[in-house]
XYZ file of C-alpha atoms in Angstrom:
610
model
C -29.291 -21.073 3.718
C -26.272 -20.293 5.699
C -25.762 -17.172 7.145
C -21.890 -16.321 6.152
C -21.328 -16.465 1.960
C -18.106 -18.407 2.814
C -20.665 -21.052 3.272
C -21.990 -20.217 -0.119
C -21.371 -21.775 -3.598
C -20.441 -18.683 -4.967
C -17.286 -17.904 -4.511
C -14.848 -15.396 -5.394
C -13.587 -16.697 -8.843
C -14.802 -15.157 -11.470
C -17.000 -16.834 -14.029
C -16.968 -17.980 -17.007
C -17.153 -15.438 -19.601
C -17.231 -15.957 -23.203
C -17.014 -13.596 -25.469
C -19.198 -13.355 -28.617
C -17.771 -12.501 -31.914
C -19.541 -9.071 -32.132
C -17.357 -8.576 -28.613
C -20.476 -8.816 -26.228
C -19.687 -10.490 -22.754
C -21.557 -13.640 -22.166
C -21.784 -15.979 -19.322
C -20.548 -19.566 -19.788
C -22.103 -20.032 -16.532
C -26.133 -18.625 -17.088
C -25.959 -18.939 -21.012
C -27.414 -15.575 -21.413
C -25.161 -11.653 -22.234
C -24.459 -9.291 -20.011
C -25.531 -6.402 -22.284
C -25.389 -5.225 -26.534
C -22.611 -4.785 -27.606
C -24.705 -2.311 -30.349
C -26.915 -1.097 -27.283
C -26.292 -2.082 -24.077
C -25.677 1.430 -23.173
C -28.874 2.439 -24.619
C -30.792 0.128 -23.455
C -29.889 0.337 -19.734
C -30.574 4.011 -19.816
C -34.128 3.578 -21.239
C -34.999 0.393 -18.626
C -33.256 1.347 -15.703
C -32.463 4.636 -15.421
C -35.263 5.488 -17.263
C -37.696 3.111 -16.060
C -37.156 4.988 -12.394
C -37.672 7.954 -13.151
C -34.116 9.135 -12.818
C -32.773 11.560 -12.214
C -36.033 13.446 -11.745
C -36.690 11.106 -8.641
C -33.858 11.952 -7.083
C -34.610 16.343 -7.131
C -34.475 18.028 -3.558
C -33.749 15.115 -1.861
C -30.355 15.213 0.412
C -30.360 10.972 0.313
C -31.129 8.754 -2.283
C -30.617 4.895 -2.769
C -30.526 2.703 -5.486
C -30.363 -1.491 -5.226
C -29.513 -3.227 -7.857
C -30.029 -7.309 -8.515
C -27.082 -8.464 -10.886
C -23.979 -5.947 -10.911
C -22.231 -8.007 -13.765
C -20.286 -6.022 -15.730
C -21.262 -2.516 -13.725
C -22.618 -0.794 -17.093
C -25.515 -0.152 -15.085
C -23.964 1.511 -12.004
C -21.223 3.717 -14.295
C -24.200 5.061 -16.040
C -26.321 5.586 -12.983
C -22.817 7.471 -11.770
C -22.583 9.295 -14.985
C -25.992 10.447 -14.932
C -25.331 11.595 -11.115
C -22.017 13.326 -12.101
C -23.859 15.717 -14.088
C -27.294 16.073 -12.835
C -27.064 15.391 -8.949
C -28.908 17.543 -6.291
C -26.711 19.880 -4.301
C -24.970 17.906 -1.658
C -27.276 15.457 -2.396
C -25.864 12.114 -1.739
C -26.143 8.955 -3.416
C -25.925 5.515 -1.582
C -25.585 2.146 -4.209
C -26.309 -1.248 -3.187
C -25.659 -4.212 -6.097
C -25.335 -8.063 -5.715
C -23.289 -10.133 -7.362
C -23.276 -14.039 -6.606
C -20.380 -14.944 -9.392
C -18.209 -11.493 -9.824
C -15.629 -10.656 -12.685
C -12.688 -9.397 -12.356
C -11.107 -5.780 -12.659
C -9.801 -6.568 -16.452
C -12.419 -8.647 -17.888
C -15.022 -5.670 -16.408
C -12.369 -3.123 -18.493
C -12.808 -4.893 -21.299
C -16.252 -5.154 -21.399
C -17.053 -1.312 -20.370
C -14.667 -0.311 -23.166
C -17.407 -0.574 -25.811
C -18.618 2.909 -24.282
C -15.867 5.746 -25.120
C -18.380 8.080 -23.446
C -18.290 5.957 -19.795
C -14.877 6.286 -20.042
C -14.113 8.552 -17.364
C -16.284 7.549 -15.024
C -15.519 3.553 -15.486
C -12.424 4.664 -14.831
C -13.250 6.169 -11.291
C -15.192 2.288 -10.631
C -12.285 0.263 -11.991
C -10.111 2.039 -9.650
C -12.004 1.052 -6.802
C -12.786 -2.015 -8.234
C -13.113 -4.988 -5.006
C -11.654 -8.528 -5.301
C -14.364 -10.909 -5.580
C -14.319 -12.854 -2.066
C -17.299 -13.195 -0.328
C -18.911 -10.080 1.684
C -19.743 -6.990 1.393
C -17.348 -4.579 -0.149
C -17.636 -0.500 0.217
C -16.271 1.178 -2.810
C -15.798 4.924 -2.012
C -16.345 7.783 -4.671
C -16.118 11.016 -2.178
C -15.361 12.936 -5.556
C -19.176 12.462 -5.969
C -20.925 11.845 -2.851
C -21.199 8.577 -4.099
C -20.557 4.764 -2.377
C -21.525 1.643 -3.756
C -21.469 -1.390 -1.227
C -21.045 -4.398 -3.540
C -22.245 -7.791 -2.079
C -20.474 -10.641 -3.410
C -22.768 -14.188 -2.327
C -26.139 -15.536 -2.702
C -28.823 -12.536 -3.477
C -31.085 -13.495 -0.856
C -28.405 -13.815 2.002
C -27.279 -10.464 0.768
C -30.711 -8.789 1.146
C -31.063 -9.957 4.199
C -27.680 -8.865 5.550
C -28.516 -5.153 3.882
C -29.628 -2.339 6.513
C -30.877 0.005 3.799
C -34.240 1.000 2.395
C -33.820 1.409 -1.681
C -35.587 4.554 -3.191
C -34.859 2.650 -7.099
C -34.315 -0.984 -7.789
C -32.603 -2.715 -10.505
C -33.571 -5.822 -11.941
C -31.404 -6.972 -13.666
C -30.192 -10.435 -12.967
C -29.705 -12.878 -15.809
C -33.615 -13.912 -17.311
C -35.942 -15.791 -14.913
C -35.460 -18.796 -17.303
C -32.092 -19.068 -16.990
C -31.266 -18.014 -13.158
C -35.163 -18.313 -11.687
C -33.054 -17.710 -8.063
C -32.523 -14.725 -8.683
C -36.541 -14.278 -9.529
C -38.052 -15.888 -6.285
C -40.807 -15.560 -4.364
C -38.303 -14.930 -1.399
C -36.268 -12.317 -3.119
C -39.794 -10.330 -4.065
C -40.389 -10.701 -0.529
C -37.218 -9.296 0.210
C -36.941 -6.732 -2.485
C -40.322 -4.991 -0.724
C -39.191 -5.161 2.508
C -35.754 -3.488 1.770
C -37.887 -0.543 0.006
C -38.595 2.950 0.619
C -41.755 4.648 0.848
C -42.549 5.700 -2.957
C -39.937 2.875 -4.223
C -39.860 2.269 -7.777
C -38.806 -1.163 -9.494
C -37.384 -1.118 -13.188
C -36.591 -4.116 -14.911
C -36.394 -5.707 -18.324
C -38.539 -8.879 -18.038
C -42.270 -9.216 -18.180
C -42.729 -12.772 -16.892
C -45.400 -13.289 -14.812
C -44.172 -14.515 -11.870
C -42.118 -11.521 -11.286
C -45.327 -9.527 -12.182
C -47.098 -11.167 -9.715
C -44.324 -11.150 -7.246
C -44.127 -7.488 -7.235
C -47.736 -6.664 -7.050
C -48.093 -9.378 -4.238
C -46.346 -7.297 -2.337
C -48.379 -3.754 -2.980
C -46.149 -2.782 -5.930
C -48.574 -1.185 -8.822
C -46.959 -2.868 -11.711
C -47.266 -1.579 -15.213
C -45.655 -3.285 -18.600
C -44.098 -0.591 -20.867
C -42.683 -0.254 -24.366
C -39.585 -2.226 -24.303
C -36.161 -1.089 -26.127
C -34.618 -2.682 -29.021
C -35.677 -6.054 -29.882
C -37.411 -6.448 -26.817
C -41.023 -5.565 -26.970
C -42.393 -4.588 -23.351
C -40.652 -4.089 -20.331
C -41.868 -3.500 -16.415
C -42.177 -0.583 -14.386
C -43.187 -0.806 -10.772
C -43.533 1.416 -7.448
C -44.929 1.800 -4.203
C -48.021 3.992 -4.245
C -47.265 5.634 -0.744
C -45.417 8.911 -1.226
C -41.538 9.364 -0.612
C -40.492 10.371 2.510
C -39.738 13.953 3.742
C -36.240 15.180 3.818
C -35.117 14.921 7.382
C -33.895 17.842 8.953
C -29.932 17.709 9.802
C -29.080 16.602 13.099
C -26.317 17.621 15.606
C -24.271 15.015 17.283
C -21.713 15.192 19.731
C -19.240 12.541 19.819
C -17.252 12.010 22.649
C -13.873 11.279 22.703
C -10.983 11.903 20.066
C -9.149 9.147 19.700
C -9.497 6.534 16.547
C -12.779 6.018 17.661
C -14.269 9.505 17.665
C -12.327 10.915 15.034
C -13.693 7.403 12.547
C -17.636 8.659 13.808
C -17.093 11.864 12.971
C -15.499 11.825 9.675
C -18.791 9.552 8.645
C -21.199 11.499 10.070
C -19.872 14.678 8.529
C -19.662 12.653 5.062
C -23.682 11.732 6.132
C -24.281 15.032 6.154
C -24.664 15.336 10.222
C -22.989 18.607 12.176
C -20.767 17.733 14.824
C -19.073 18.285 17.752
C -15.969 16.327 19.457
C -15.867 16.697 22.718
C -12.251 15.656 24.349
C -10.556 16.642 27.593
C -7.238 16.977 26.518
C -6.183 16.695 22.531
C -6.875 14.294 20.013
C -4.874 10.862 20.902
C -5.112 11.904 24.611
C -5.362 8.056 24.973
C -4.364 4.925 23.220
C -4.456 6.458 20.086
C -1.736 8.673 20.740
C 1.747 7.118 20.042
C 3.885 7.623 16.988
C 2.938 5.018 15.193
C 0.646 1.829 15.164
C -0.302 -1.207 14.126
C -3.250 -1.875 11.268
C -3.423 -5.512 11.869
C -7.059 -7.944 11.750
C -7.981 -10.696 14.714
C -6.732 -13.531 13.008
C -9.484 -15.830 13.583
C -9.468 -19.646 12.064
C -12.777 -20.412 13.647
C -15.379 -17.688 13.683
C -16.027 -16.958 10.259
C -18.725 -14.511 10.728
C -15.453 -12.693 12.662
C -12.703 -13.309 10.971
C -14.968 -11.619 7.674
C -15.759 -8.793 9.298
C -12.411 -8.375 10.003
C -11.322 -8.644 6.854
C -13.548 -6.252 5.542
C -12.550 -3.974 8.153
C -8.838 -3.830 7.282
C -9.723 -3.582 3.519
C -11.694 -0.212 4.454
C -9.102 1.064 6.084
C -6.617 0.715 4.159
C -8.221 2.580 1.266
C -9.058 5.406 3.855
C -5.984 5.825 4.947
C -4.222 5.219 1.784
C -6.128 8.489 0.580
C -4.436 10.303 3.548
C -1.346 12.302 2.840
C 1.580 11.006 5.285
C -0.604 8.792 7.033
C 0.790 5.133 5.818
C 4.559 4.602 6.988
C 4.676 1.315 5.917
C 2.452 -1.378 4.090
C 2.520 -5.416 5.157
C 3.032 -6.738 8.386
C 5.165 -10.064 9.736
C 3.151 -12.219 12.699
C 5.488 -14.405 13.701
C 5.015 -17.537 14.901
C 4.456 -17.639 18.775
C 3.339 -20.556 19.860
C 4.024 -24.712 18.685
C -0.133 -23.928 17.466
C 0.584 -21.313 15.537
C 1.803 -23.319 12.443
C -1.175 -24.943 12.393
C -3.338 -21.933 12.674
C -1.536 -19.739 9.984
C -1.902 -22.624 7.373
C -5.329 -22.317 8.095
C -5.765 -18.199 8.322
C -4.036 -18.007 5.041
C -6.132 -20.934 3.228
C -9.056 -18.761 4.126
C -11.127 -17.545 1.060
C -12.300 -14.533 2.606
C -9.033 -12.759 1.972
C -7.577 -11.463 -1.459
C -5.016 -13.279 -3.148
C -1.410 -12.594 -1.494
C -3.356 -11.311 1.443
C -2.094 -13.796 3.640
C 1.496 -15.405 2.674
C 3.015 -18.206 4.655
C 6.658 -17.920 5.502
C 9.199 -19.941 6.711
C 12.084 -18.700 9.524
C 14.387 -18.308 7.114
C 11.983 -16.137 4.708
C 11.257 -14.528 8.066
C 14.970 -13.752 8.880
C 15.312 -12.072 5.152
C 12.162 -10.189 5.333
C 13.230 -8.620 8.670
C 17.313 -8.689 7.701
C 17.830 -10.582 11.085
C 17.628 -13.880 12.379
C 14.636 -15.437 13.653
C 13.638 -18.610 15.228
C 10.311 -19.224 13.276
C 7.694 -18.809 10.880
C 5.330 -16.755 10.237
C 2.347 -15.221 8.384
C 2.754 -12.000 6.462
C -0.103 -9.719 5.881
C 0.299 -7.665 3.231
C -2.420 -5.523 3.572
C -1.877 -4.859 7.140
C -0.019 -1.102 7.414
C 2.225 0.625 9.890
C 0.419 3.885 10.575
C 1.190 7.744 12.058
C -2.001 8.231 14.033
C -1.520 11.916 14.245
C -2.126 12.217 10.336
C -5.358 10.528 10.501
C -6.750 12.295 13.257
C -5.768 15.414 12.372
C -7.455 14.962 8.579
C -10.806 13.672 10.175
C -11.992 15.638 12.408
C -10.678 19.100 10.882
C -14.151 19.178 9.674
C -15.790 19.060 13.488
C -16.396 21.780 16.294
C -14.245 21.282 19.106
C -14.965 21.261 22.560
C -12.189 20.703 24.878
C -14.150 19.708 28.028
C -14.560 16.591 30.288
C -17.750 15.030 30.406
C -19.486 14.026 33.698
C -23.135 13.521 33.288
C -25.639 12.960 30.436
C -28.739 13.852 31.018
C -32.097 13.614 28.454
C -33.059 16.810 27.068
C -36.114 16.414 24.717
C -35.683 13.631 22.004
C -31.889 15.053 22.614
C -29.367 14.951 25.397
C -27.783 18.101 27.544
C -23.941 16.583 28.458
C -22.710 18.086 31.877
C -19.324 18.847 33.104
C -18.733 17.900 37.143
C -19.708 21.015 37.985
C -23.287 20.640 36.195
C -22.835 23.232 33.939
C -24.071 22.388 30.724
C -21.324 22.061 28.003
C -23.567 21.593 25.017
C -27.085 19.945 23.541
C -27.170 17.398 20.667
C -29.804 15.733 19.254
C -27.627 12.836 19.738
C -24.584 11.557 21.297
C -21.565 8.617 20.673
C -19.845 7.756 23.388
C -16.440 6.841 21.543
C -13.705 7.651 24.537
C -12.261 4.313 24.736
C -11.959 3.612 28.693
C -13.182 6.913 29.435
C -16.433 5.730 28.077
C -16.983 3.460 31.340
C -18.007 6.131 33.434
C -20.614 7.508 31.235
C -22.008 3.951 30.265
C -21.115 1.733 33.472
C -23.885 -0.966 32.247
C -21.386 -1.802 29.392
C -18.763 -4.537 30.476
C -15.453 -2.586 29.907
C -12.180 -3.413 31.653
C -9.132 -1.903 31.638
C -5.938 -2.631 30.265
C -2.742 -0.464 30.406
C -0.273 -0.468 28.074
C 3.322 0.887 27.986
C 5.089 1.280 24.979
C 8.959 3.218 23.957
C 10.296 4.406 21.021
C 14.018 5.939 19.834
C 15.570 7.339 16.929
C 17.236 5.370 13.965
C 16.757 1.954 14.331
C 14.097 0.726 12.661
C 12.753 -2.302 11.118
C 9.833 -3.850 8.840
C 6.538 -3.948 10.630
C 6.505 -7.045 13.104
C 4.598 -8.498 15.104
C 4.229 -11.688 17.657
C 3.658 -11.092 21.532
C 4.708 -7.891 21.271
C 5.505 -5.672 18.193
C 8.142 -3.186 16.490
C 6.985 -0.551 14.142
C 8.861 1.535 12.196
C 7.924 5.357 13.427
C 9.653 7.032 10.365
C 12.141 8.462 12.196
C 13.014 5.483 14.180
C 11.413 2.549 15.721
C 8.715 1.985 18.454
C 8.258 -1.472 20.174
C 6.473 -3.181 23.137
C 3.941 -2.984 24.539
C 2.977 -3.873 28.349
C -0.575 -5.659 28.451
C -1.737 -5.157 32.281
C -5.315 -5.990 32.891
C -7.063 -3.927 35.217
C -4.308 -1.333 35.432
C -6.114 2.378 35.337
C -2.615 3.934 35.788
C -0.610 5.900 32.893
C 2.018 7.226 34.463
C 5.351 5.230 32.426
C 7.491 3.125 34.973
C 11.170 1.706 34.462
C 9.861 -1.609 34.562
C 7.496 -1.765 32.307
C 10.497 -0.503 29.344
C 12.446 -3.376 30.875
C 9.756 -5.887 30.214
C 9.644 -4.495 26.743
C 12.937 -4.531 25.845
C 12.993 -8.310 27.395
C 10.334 -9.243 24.946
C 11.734 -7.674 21.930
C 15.205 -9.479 22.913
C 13.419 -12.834 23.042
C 11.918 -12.444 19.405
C 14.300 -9.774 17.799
C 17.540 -9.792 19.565
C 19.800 -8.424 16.948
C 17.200 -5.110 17.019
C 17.323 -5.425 20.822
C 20.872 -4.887 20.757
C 20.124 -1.953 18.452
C 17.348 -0.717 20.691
C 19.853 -0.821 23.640
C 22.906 1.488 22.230
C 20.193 4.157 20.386
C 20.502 6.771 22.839
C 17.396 8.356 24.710
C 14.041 6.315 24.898
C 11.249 8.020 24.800
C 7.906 6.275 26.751
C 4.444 6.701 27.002
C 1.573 4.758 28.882
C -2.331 4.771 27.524
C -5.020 2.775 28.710
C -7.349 0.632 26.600
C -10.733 -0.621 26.768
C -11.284 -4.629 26.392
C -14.780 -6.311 26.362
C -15.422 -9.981 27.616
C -15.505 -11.426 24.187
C -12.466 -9.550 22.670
C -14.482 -7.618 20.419
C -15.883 -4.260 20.038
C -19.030 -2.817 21.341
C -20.938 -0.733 18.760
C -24.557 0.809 18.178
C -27.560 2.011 20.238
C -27.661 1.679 23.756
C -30.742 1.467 25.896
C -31.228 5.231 25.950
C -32.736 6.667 22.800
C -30.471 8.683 20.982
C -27.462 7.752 22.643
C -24.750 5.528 20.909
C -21.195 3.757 21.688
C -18.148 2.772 19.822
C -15.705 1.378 22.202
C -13.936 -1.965 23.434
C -11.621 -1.627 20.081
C -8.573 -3.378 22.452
C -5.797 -3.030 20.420
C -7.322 -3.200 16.891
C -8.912 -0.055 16.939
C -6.970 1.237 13.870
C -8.048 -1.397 11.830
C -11.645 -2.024 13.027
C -12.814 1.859 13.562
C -13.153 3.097 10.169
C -15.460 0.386 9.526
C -17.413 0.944 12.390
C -17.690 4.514 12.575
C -19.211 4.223 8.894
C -21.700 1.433 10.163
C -22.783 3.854 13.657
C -22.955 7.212 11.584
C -25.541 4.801 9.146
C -27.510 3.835 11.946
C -27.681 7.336 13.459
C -28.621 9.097 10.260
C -30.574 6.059 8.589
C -28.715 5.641 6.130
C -27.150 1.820 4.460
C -24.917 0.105 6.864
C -21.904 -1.457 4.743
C -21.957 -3.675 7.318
C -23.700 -6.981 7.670
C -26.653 -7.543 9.909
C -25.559 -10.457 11.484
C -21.796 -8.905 12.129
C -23.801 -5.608 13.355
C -25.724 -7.721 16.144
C -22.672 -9.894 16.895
C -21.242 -6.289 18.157
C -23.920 -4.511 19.561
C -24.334 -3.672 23.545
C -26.919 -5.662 23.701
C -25.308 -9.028 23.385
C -23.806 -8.385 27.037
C -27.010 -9.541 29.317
C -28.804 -7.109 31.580
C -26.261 -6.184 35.414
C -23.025 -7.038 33.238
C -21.217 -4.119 33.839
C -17.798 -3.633 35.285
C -16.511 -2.311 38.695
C -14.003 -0.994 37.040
C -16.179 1.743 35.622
C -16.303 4.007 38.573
C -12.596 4.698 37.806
C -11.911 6.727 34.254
C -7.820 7.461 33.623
């Protein structure tokens, strides 16, 4: 067992499917249907939804979770959503994780939820959301219902073991223990207990005794009930220890409102949490506050734990920010080649299966040169999920739904279970149960054991020119009203104040890449310049999760891919603050958590904040 499902036989194709002549789906693959055609519908209400006691289960209770083993067609999840739709607890919310080691695609699972007229419009809502089948988790969002489903695509016991959550209701419903006994193991009933809730109950439509045995092994009281249809008994299943309490809601302060903050916040508000953003200035005080940016992964043709994670990171946020109005400028972006290695490395970034088809298109200098309606000297890799972004839109929509504090922070200092944050004067600015320390380089101070550095960058803009997003060693983004290109990268530079020379190296390094823009650039009229600093880690990568301190969290080190990691990670910290399912991996979670830096690693930078 591997820990990455790139490593996996199951891939992202979709299997075969035959279907019957009574217009069933079947798998070519396990020999066995994915549902009735004449009750399928039926007969997943009356095992599953039924068999856990749905929705009564789910009454008074602000967070429930349901796993599911076999997503296959999804009949099982839109009628779980159905059923939610009309018969949810207020602001209740309900969290969905399903496995699927051999996934169809969005058509074939149309066709085969067709045969339910009354599904209709909530298939709908799933087929729009509907993930491509490479490897990973995938977060489908349904905010119209308090609903997300985190679809793992891969091996069923890598996936539970990758999944932070605790399920209150388990489906069972991979293809018959006969036919896919993997799916049936004593490792997976292993795993299936230890990813449950107090109170959990199992539903599923076999009786075979291993899985009986499996189930009670592990202190499930297992009962065989009446089956449905042609199927005489069925199981039944739970935990004997009672559900857990509804906890009460917490407050959390977040500090800092750049992408950072404003991505915790948004989650934690969807979690249910109240909270406060503290900032010192205005929201994109710091490098989160130019016209436009970049939405662009690490391209990594190495580290494929990495490179995954970032490629479920930009998928997230593009379908966050998508939902934004006037927040997307412009979608795919050109890296151009840099360097002689380059060539080498795109082939292999865009050969990757962790990406969706198209993601990643190889182009030649003169597909470049038409692409950007200029000449170029080389190839290049275009990413056409990547996005040109207007910051301003995005922090504005997320945290309209946050108190504001407009305060600097000096001094944290325990306060109960909770923390009291200080200003320099030691007057207390507020108490939170918890607090996220999300200020980019400003977070230094207030954590100096983390190993942050500084690096300042310079970037101008004007009016009218303007060109396809680009990228290379430095970048040009369209702004919507003109174009914005640099930017400066100097380590260990705490200073924003905008210099002369720093616009002159920028304009030298769009000349060098772009010098029919350059000449553009040069003959615009007034250039506007700004100067932000960013926080960089050792490694290159972000720095998320609990810190040593109880109750006190960090998202920070984003460098200069905060816009496409952040979403992502916000989600994943506002899980583990409220205890809620991560939709990100365990293995990517502890590849990014403080505590992969060693104890006495911190930075002597950190006495400085900008």
């Amino acid at each position: 067992m591997t820990d990455d499902p790139r490593e996996q036989s199951p891939g992202a194709a979709s299997p075969q499917l035959v279907w019957a002549e009574d217009g069933s789906p079947r798998s070519g693959r396990f020999g066995d249907v994915y549902f009735s055609k004449d009750d399928g519908l039926a007969e997943t209400r009356a095992v599953f939804l039924d068999g856990c006691g749905l929705p009564q289960a789910w009454t008074d209770r602000a967070d429930f979770t349901v796993a599911e083993l076999g997503f296959g067609t999804g009949l099982n999840i839109v009628a779980l959503l159905d059923l939610w739709r009309r018969a949810r607890p207020e602001n209740g919310r309900l969290h969905v994780f399903s496995i699927e080691g051999f996934p169809l695609i969005r058509d074939e699972a149309a066709r085969a939820l067709s045969a339910w007229p009354e599904l209709a419009e909530t298939a709908e809502a799933l087929l729009a959301v509907w993930p491509e089948g490479t490897p990973g988790f995938h977060r489908l969002h349904l905010p119209q219902w308090n609903a997300t489903v985190d679809l793992s695509v891969g091996d069923a016991e890598w996936a539970l073991g990758q999944w932070s959550g605790a399920a209150d209701a388990w489906f069972l419903d991979g293809f018959s223990p006969a036919l896919n006994p993997g799916m049936w193991s004593p490792e997976i009933m292993a795993l299936i207990a230890a990813r449950s809730a107090p109170g959990a109950r199992v539903a599923t439509f076999t009786v075979a005794g291993a899985v009986r045995r499996g189930l009670a092994e592990h202190g499930f009281v297992v009962e065989k009930k009446p089956g449905h249809g042609r199927k005489r008994e069925r199981l039944e299943a739970h935990l004997p220890s009672p559900p857990p309490p509804a906890p009460p809601q917490r407050h959390i302060a977040v500090v800092g409102a750049g992408i950072a903050g404003a991505s915790v916040a948004r989650a934690l508000i969807a979690g249910g949490a109240r909270v406060t953003v503290i900032e010192a200035e205005r929201p994109g005080a710091g490098g989160s506050g130019f016209p436009a940016a970049l939405v662009t992964p690490r391209l990594d043709a190495g580290d494929a734990l990495i490179a995954g994670f970032h490629a479920q990171a930009l998928k997230r946020a593009r379908d966050l920010y998508r939902a934004l109005p006037d927040a997307v400028i412009a979608e795919g972006v050109l890296q151009l080649e840099q360097a002689p290695r380059d060539a080498a490395r795109f082939d292999k970034i865009a050969a990757q299966d962790l990406w969706p088809y198209d993601a990643m298109i190889r182009l030649d200098a003169a597909a470049c040169a038409e692409h950007l309606g200029q000449a170029v000297q080389n190839g290049g890799l275009m990413m056409s999920g990547a996005l040109a972004l207007r910051p301003s839109a995005v922090l504005e929509a997320w945290l309209a739904g946050a108190e504001r504090l407009s305060a600097a922070v000096e001094t944290l200092q325990p306060e109960g279970e909770g923390w009291a944050l200080l200003d320099a004067d030691g007057a207390l600015l507020i108490k939170a149960d918890a607090v996220v320390l999300a200020a980019g380089w400003g977070t230094a101070a207030l954590a100096p054991d983390l190993p942050l550095a500084p690096v300042a960058g310079q970037a101008d803009w004007v009016e009218d020119p303007t060109t396809p997003p680009v990228a290379w060693g430095g970048y040009a983004v369209p702004t919507g009203e003109g174009l914005l290109f640099g930017a400066t990268h100097d380590r260990g530079q705490v200073d924003t104040l905008p210099t002369e020379e720093a616009s002159a190296r920028n304009l030298v390094t769009l000349s060098a890449a772009l010098p029919a823009l350059a000449a553009q650039v040069e003959t615009a009229g007034p250039v506007r310049t700004r100067k932000a600093v960013r926080a960089t880690t050792p490694d290159r990568l972000p720095v998320v999760g609990a810190l040593d301190q109880p109750n006190l969290y960090v998202l920070t080190g984003l460098g200069s891919r905060g816009f496409c990691v952040a979403p992502l990670l916000g989600e994943h910290l506002a899980a583990c603050i409220l205890n809620q399912p991560s939709p990100l991996q365990n293995t990517a979670a502890d590849r990014l958590a403080p505590g992969r830096f060693p104890p006495g690693s911190g930075n002597p930078h950190a006495a400085s904040r900008a």
